[in-house]
Short mmCIF file of C-alpha atoms and ligand atoms in Angstrom, two decimals:
data_model
loop_
_atom_site.label_atom_id
_atom_site.label_comp_id
_atom_site.label_asym_id
_atom_site.label_seq_id
_atom_site.Cartn_x
_atom_site.Cartn_y
_atom_site.Cartn_z
CA MET A 13 -48.59 24.53 109.46
CA THR A 14 -48.15 22.45 112.66
CA TYR A 15 -45.04 21.75 112.32
CA ARG A 16 -45.23 17.27 111.23
CA GLY A 17 -41.60 15.75 111.84
CA ARG A 18 -40.87 11.71 112.29
CA PHE A 19 -37.69 8.64 112.84
CA ALA A 20 -38.46 6.46 111.10
CA PRO A 21 -36.35 4.00 111.55
CA SER A 22 -35.21 0.98 110.02
CA PRO A 23 -35.62 -2.64 112.58
CA THR A 24 -32.72 -4.14 110.90
CA GLY A 25 -31.01 -3.61 114.40
CA PRO A 26 -31.55 -2.26 118.17
CA LEU A 27 -31.17 1.27 118.45
CA HIS A 28 -27.54 2.78 118.38
CA LEU A 29 -26.55 5.82 119.71
CA GLY A 30 -25.98 7.67 116.11
CA SER A 31 -30.10 6.95 116.38
CA LEU A 32 -31.28 8.15 119.16
CA VAL A 33 -29.73 11.54 118.56
CA ALA A 34 -30.99 11.58 115.06
CA ALA A 35 -34.35 10.95 117.38
CA THR A 36 -33.55 13.53 119.85
CA PHE A 37 -32.85 16.56 117.42
CA SER A 38 -36.14 15.40 115.42
CA TYR A 39 -38.07 15.79 118.79
CA LEU A 40 -36.49 18.73 119.69
CA GLN A 41 -37.37 20.08 116.73
CA ALA A 42 -41.15 19.24 117.13
CA ARG A 43 -41.36 20.35 120.39
CA LYS A 44 -40.43 23.57 120.92
CA ALA A 45 -42.26 23.99 117.43
CA GLN A 46 -45.54 23.07 119.13
CA GLY A 47 -46.13 20.39 117.03
CA GLN A 48 -46.29 16.42 116.25
CA TRP A 49 -43.21 13.71 116.82
CA LEU A 50 -43.97 10.48 114.08
CA LEU A 51 -42.36 7.19 113.90
CA ARG A 52 -42.94 5.14 111.29
CA ILE A 53 -41.25 2.11 111.55
CA GLU A 54 -39.57 1.26 108.19
CA ASP A 55 -40.17 -2.34 107.78
CA LEU A 56 -40.17 -2.73 103.99
CA ASP A 57 -37.86 -5.18 103.17
CA LEU A 58 -38.90 -8.18 105.08
CA PRO A 59 -35.73 -10.23 104.30
CA ARG A 60 -33.25 -7.44 106.34
CA THR A 61 -35.19 -6.97 109.08
CA VAL A 62 -34.10 -7.85 112.74
CA PRO A 63 -37.25 -10.07 114.32
CA GLY A 64 -37.62 -8.47 117.68
CA SER A 65 -35.82 -5.35 116.15
CA ALA A 66 -38.96 -3.26 116.03
CA ASP A 67 -39.92 -3.49 119.98
CA HIS A 68 -36.40 -2.64 120.87
CA ILE A 69 -36.58 0.64 118.77
CA GLN A 70 -39.87 1.42 120.87
CA ARG A 71 -39.44 -0.06 124.33
CA THR A 72 -35.83 2.04 123.83
CA LEU A 73 -37.69 6.24 122.54
CA GLU A 74 -40.16 5.65 125.91
CA ALA A 75 -37.47 5.10 128.39
CA PHE A 76 -35.98 7.72 126.55
CA GLY A 77 -39.36 9.73 126.80
CA LEU A 78 -39.07 10.16 122.95
CA THR A 79 -43.45 9.31 122.71
CA TRP A 80 -44.66 9.82 119.84
CA ASP A 81 -48.67 11.45 119.15
CA GLU A 82 -50.05 8.89 116.56
CA PRO A 83 -49.78 5.22 116.19
CA ILE A 84 -46.48 3.97 114.44
CA ILE A 85 -47.34 3.33 111.06
CA PHE A 86 -46.17 0.42 109.34
CA GLN A 87 -44.36 -0.45 105.61
CA SER A 88 -45.36 -3.41 105.98
CA GLN A 89 -48.03 -3.33 106.26
CA ARG A 90 -48.85 0.42 103.33
CA THR A 91 -48.07 -2.04 100.15
CA GLU A 92 -51.73 -0.82 98.45
CA ALA A 93 -50.52 3.20 98.91
CA TYR A 94 -47.00 2.27 97.54
CA GLU A 95 -49.36 -0.16 94.66
CA GLN A 96 -51.20 3.05 93.84
CA ALA A 97 -48.52 5.34 93.07
CA LEU A 98 -46.89 3.56 91.60
CA GLN A 99 -49.49 2.69 89.16
CA PHE A 100 -50.12 6.51 88.68
CA LEU A 101 -46.86 6.89 88.07
CA ILE A 102 -47.31 4.18 85.09
CA ASP A 103 -50.56 6.06 83.83
CA GLN A 104 -48.68 8.81 83.57
CA GLN A 105 -45.40 7.68 81.20
CA GLN A 106 -43.10 8.50 84.78
CA SER A 107 -42.09 4.59 85.89
CA TYR A 108 -41.15 1.52 83.19
CA PRO A 109 -40.43 -1.65 83.27
CA CYS A 110 -37.46 -2.78 83.47
CA SER A 111 -35.40 -6.60 82.73
CA CYS A 112 -31.68 -5.37 83.40
CA THR A 113 -30.34 -7.53 85.51
CA ARG A 114 -27.97 -6.46 88.32
CA SER A 115 -24.70 -8.65 86.47
CA GLU A 116 -25.86 -7.16 83.17
CA LEU A 117 -25.53 -3.98 84.36
CA GLN A 118 -22.71 -4.61 86.89
CA ALA A 119 -20.47 -5.69 83.84
CA LEU A 120 -21.63 -1.34 82.26
CA GLN A 121 -19.84 -0.44 85.32
CA ARG A 122 -16.19 1.45 84.22
CA SER A 123 -13.34 -0.06 85.62
CA ASP A 124 -12.51 3.40 87.25
CA LEU A 125 -15.53 3.36 89.20
CA ARG A 126 -14.88 2.20 92.58
CA ASP A 127 -17.49 0.10 94.19
CA HIS A 128 -19.34 2.33 96.61
CA ASP A 129 -19.85 4.80 93.12
CA GLU A 130 -23.66 4.07 92.74
CA LEU A 131 -23.83 3.13 88.74
CA ARG A 132 -25.43 5.84 86.53
CA TYR A 133 -27.99 3.48 85.13
CA PRO A 134 -27.93 3.80 81.16
CA GLY A 135 -31.56 3.76 80.64
CA LEU A 136 -31.35 0.45 78.34
CA CYS A 137 -35.10 -0.16 79.61
CA ARG A 138 -36.79 3.62 78.34
CA HIS A 139 -38.02 3.44 75.19
CA GLY A 140 -38.72 -1.12 76.12
CA PRO A 141 -37.74 -3.99 78.25
CA MET A 142 -34.58 -5.73 76.83
CA HIS A 143 -35.98 -8.67 77.46
CA ALA A 144 -39.64 -9.64 76.99
CA GLN A 145 -39.41 -12.11 80.46
CA GLY A 146 -39.86 -11.02 83.37
CA PRO A 147 -39.96 -10.65 86.28
CA PHE A 148 -39.73 -6.83 86.31
CA ALA A 149 -38.32 -4.36 88.20
CA TRP A 150 -39.56 -0.32 87.37
CA ARG A 151 -37.91 2.35 87.14
CA PHE A 152 -38.84 5.72 87.51
CA ARG A 153 -37.57 8.51 84.46
CA VAL A 154 -36.16 10.92 86.35
CA PRO A 155 -36.07 14.98 84.83
CA ALA A 156 -33.84 16.16 82.67
CA GLN A 157 -33.68 19.37 84.81
CA PRO A 158 -31.45 19.48 87.67
CA ILE A 159 -33.08 19.04 91.38
CA CYS A 160 -31.90 21.92 94.49
CA PHE A 161 -33.26 22.49 98.08
CA THR A 162 -31.69 24.25 100.62
CA ASP A 163 -30.82 22.09 103.65
CA ALA A 164 -32.07 23.29 106.92
CA LEU A 165 -27.77 22.69 107.90
CA GLN A 166 -26.04 21.50 104.85
CA GLY A 167 -27.62 24.76 102.19
CA MET A 168 -28.08 25.05 99.07
CA GLN A 169 -28.12 21.22 97.73
CA CYS A 170 -28.25 20.45 93.43
CA LEU A 171 -28.25 17.22 91.70
CA ASN A 172 -28.64 16.29 88.49
CA LEU A 173 -30.54 12.91 88.84
CA ALA A 174 -29.96 12.21 85.08
CA ASP A 175 -26.44 12.79 84.98
CA SER A 176 -25.65 10.67 88.09
CA ILE A 177 -28.12 7.80 88.53
CA GLY A 178 -30.32 7.65 86.02
CA ASP A 179 -33.43 6.26 85.76
CA PHE A 180 -34.16 5.06 89.69
CA VAL A 181 -35.52 1.47 90.90
CA ILE A 182 -38.49 2.36 92.64
CA LYS A 183 -39.86 -1.42 93.03
CA ARG A 184 -37.48 -3.69 92.73
CA ARG A 185 -37.41 -7.12 90.55
CA ASP A 186 -38.25 -9.55 93.26
CA GLY A 187 -41.83 -7.67 94.69
CA TRP A 188 -40.04 -5.40 97.78
CA PHE A 189 -40.77 -1.42 96.77
CA ALA A 190 -38.09 0.83 97.15
CA TYR A 191 -37.31 2.67 100.08
CA GLN A 192 -37.24 5.75 97.45
CA LEU A 193 -40.56 6.22 96.60
CA ALA A 194 -42.46 4.50 99.56
CA VAL A 195 -41.14 7.36 102.32
CA VAL A 196 -42.47 9.15 99.73
CA VAL A 197 -45.73 7.78 100.02
CA ASP A 198 -45.22 7.83 103.46
CA ASP A 199 -43.68 11.26 104.52
CA ALA A 200 -46.81 12.51 102.46
CA ALA A 201 -49.46 10.57 104.05
CA GLN A 202 -48.08 11.12 107.60
CA GLY A 203 -48.08 15.08 106.62
CA ILE A 204 -44.48 15.23 107.14
CA THR A 205 -42.97 19.20 107.36
CA GLU A 206 -39.18 18.86 108.27
CA VAL A 207 -37.88 15.59 107.25
CA VAL A 208 -34.79 15.13 109.96
CA ARG A 209 -31.65 12.44 109.70
CA GLY A 210 -28.95 11.47 109.09
CA ILE A 211 -25.92 13.63 106.39
CA ASP A 212 -25.90 9.93 104.77
CA LEU A 213 -28.91 9.90 103.44
CA LEU A 214 -28.73 12.93 101.68
CA SER A 215 -28.18 11.86 97.88
CA ASN A 216 -31.17 10.50 98.41
CA THR A 217 -33.78 13.66 98.57
CA PRO A 218 -33.50 15.74 95.36
CA ARG A 219 -34.79 11.60 94.39
CA GLN A 220 -37.40 11.93 96.80
CA ILE A 221 -37.99 15.40 95.84
CA ALA A 222 -38.50 14.24 91.86
CA LEU A 223 -40.87 12.48 92.90
CA GLN A 224 -42.78 14.61 94.40
CA HIS A 225 -43.20 16.33 92.15
CA ALA A 226 -44.46 13.35 89.77
CA LEU A 227 -46.80 12.55 92.43
CA HIS A 228 -47.67 15.77 92.79
CA LEU A 229 -46.75 15.59 96.35
CA PRO A 230 -45.84 18.59 98.17
CA THR A 231 -41.77 18.78 99.79
CA PRO A 232 -40.59 18.90 103.20
CA THR A 233 -37.75 21.18 104.92
CA TYR A 234 -35.24 19.12 104.28
CA LEU A 235 -31.80 18.69 107.56
CA HIS A 236 -29.20 16.49 107.40
CA LEU A 237 -27.44 15.71 110.16
CA PRO A 238 -23.96 15.24 111.01
CA VAL A 239 -22.78 12.05 111.01
CA VAL A 240 -21.68 10.06 114.61
CA THR A 241 -18.38 8.48 114.82
CA ASP A 242 -16.20 7.02 117.57
CA ALA A 243 -12.81 8.50 118.23
CA THR A 244 -11.49 7.74 114.94
CA GLY A 245 -13.31 8.65 112.73
CA HIS A 246 -15.63 5.34 111.81
CA LYS A 247 -19.06 6.43 111.61
CA LEU A 248 -21.29 4.48 114.88
CA SER A 249 -23.50 2.17 113.93
CA LYS A 250 -25.53 -1.13 113.68
CA SER A 251 -22.14 -3.35 112.57
CA THR A 252 -18.86 -0.94 114.53
CA ALA A 253 -18.40 -1.56 118.20
CA ALA A 254 -21.45 1.00 118.47
CA THR A 255 -24.31 -1.26 119.94
CA SER A 256 -27.16 -0.26 121.74
CA VAL A 257 -28.48 2.18 124.06
CA ASP A 258 -28.48 1.53 127.10
CA ASN A 259 -31.80 1.43 128.33
CA THR A 260 -30.94 1.03 132.57
CA ARG A 261 -29.21 4.56 132.45
CA THR A 262 -30.93 7.14 129.89
CA GLY A 263 -30.22 9.84 132.09
CA PRO A 264 -26.55 10.16 131.44
CA THR A 265 -27.27 9.09 128.32
CA LEU A 266 -29.23 11.68 127.18
CA TRP A 267 -27.16 14.44 129.04
CA HIS A 268 -25.09 12.66 126.37
CA VAL A 269 -26.67 13.01 123.55
CA LEU A 270 -27.35 16.52 123.88
CA SER A 271 -23.55 17.23 124.52
CA LEU A 272 -23.03 15.92 120.95
CA LEU A 273 -25.87 17.97 119.64
CA LEU A 274 -24.06 21.31 121.38
CA GLN A 275 -26.35 21.44 122.91
CA CYS A 276 -24.05 22.11 125.95
CA PRO A 277 -26.47 20.65 129.16
CA PRO A 278 -24.81 21.99 132.41
CA PRO A 279 -22.65 19.19 133.92
CA ALA A 280 -25.21 19.70 137.31
CA LEU A 281 -28.19 18.29 135.39
CA GLN A 282 -25.95 15.02 134.19
CA THR A 283 -27.95 13.26 137.60
CA ALA A 284 -31.16 15.25 137.12
CA THR A 285 -35.18 13.55 135.71
CA LEU A 286 -35.56 12.40 132.00
CA ASN A 287 -38.24 15.46 133.02
CA THR A 288 -36.07 18.09 134.12
CA LEU A 289 -33.13 17.52 131.58
CA TRP A 290 -36.43 17.16 128.17
CA GLN A 291 -36.90 21.43 129.64
CA TRP A 292 -33.95 23.01 130.03
CA ALA A 293 -33.54 20.98 126.00
CA ILE A 294 -36.61 21.78 124.51
CA GLU A 295 -36.42 25.19 126.64
CA HIS A 296 -32.44 25.14 125.15
CA TRP A 297 -33.16 24.25 122.45
CA ASN A 298 -30.79 25.45 119.54
CA PRO A 299 -30.58 24.05 116.42
CA ASN A 300 -27.69 25.68 114.78
CA ALA A 301 -25.22 24.34 116.42
CA LEU A 302 -24.29 22.71 114.04
CA ARG A 303 -23.89 24.66 111.65
CA GLN A 304 -20.78 23.84 109.86
CA ILE A 305 -20.13 20.51 111.39
CA ARG A 306 -18.86 17.28 109.52
CA GLN A 307 -18.53 14.37 112.52
CA ILE A 308 -20.53 14.69 115.55
CA VAL A 309 -17.57 11.58 117.71
CA HIS A 310 -18.44 10.05 120.28
CA ARG A 311 -16.04 9.45 123.15
CA ASP A 312 -16.62 5.82 124.45
CA ASP A 313 -16.29 6.79 128.01
CA ASN A 314 -20.09 8.29 127.70
CA THR A 315 -19.22 11.42 129.53
CA GLU A 316 -17.10 13.51 127.05
CA GLY A 317 -18.59 14.45 122.96
CA LYS A 318 -16.79 16.88 120.91
CA SER A 319 -17.90 17.63 117.08
CA THR A 320 -15.90 18.59 114.55
CA ASN A 321 -15.65 21.68 111.74
N1 LIG B 403 -36.30 4.01 107.41
C1 LIG B 403 -34.25 4.88 106.97
C2 LIG B 403 -32.73 3.97 107.84
O1 LIG B 403 -33.08 3.22 108.94
C3 LIG B 403 -34.28 6.12 107.37
C4 LIG B 403 -35.41 6.78 105.90
C5 LIG B 403 -35.53 7.93 106.03
O2 LIG B 403 -35.35 9.03 107.89
O3 LIG B 403 -35.09 8.63 105.51
O4 LIG B 403 -31.64 4.55 108.21
#
């Protein structure tokens, strides 16, 4: 089977270094396997979309020579496919309407849970909505048995969805489809064979595998990358000073990204052309260098990177 990988950014700001690291890893996996690399813009959640950032992301990828092989998919144009998937799940009694409001659910939250802990949905609407009046969200009826998979870098993972998060939302009360459903429908539509993304999304994978089973869709392999942090250990994100990637220093930046990925490019290549760098990177590509690594540490001077385990 031909390898098909993808990069699926949400256009909520310009591309930052952490995303460039993920894109580069996924691109090299595809190129090394002589497969295809696709781009999907996850502009599903229009209220969170920042105008201009989808363009900026595309221009940045192009500037770095990260070229995709097929037309871009925009999630904002895929509502019909998500509707069909939802309808299939409803027909199979795998999805049900839920009238619970966020504040009702928060009131049930145990006081010992910390803010970032996800509330397990207690199934209040499982046998019919609590309130006759909408608006309704649509929840996915999770399986009782654990979902297990082997992550290519992080090893074996198992999660019992029923015990941990419960039936989760696949279409929100405000009418937007949830990331979990959209990503599953789109990975299948694009024939993705391996999903490469940041470790912050690892806990979503069992939900996505459960949805694939329910929708009779194939499960790709998964590879979750260690988080990229600044020197103080904070995750690089759009909200930190991590900032957007400089399109004018592509060669040295790509060299730096390859160093962060522990590919050890020779110092002489710091001034090489992008083409030479990509050729070197594909030839020497070693994804296993990141096994057992917890954090990829980026230092601001943009010359040295180091990873910790
Ligand atoms: N759109 C998601 C993000 O930018 C990534 C989704 C994925 O790779 O599955 O965080």
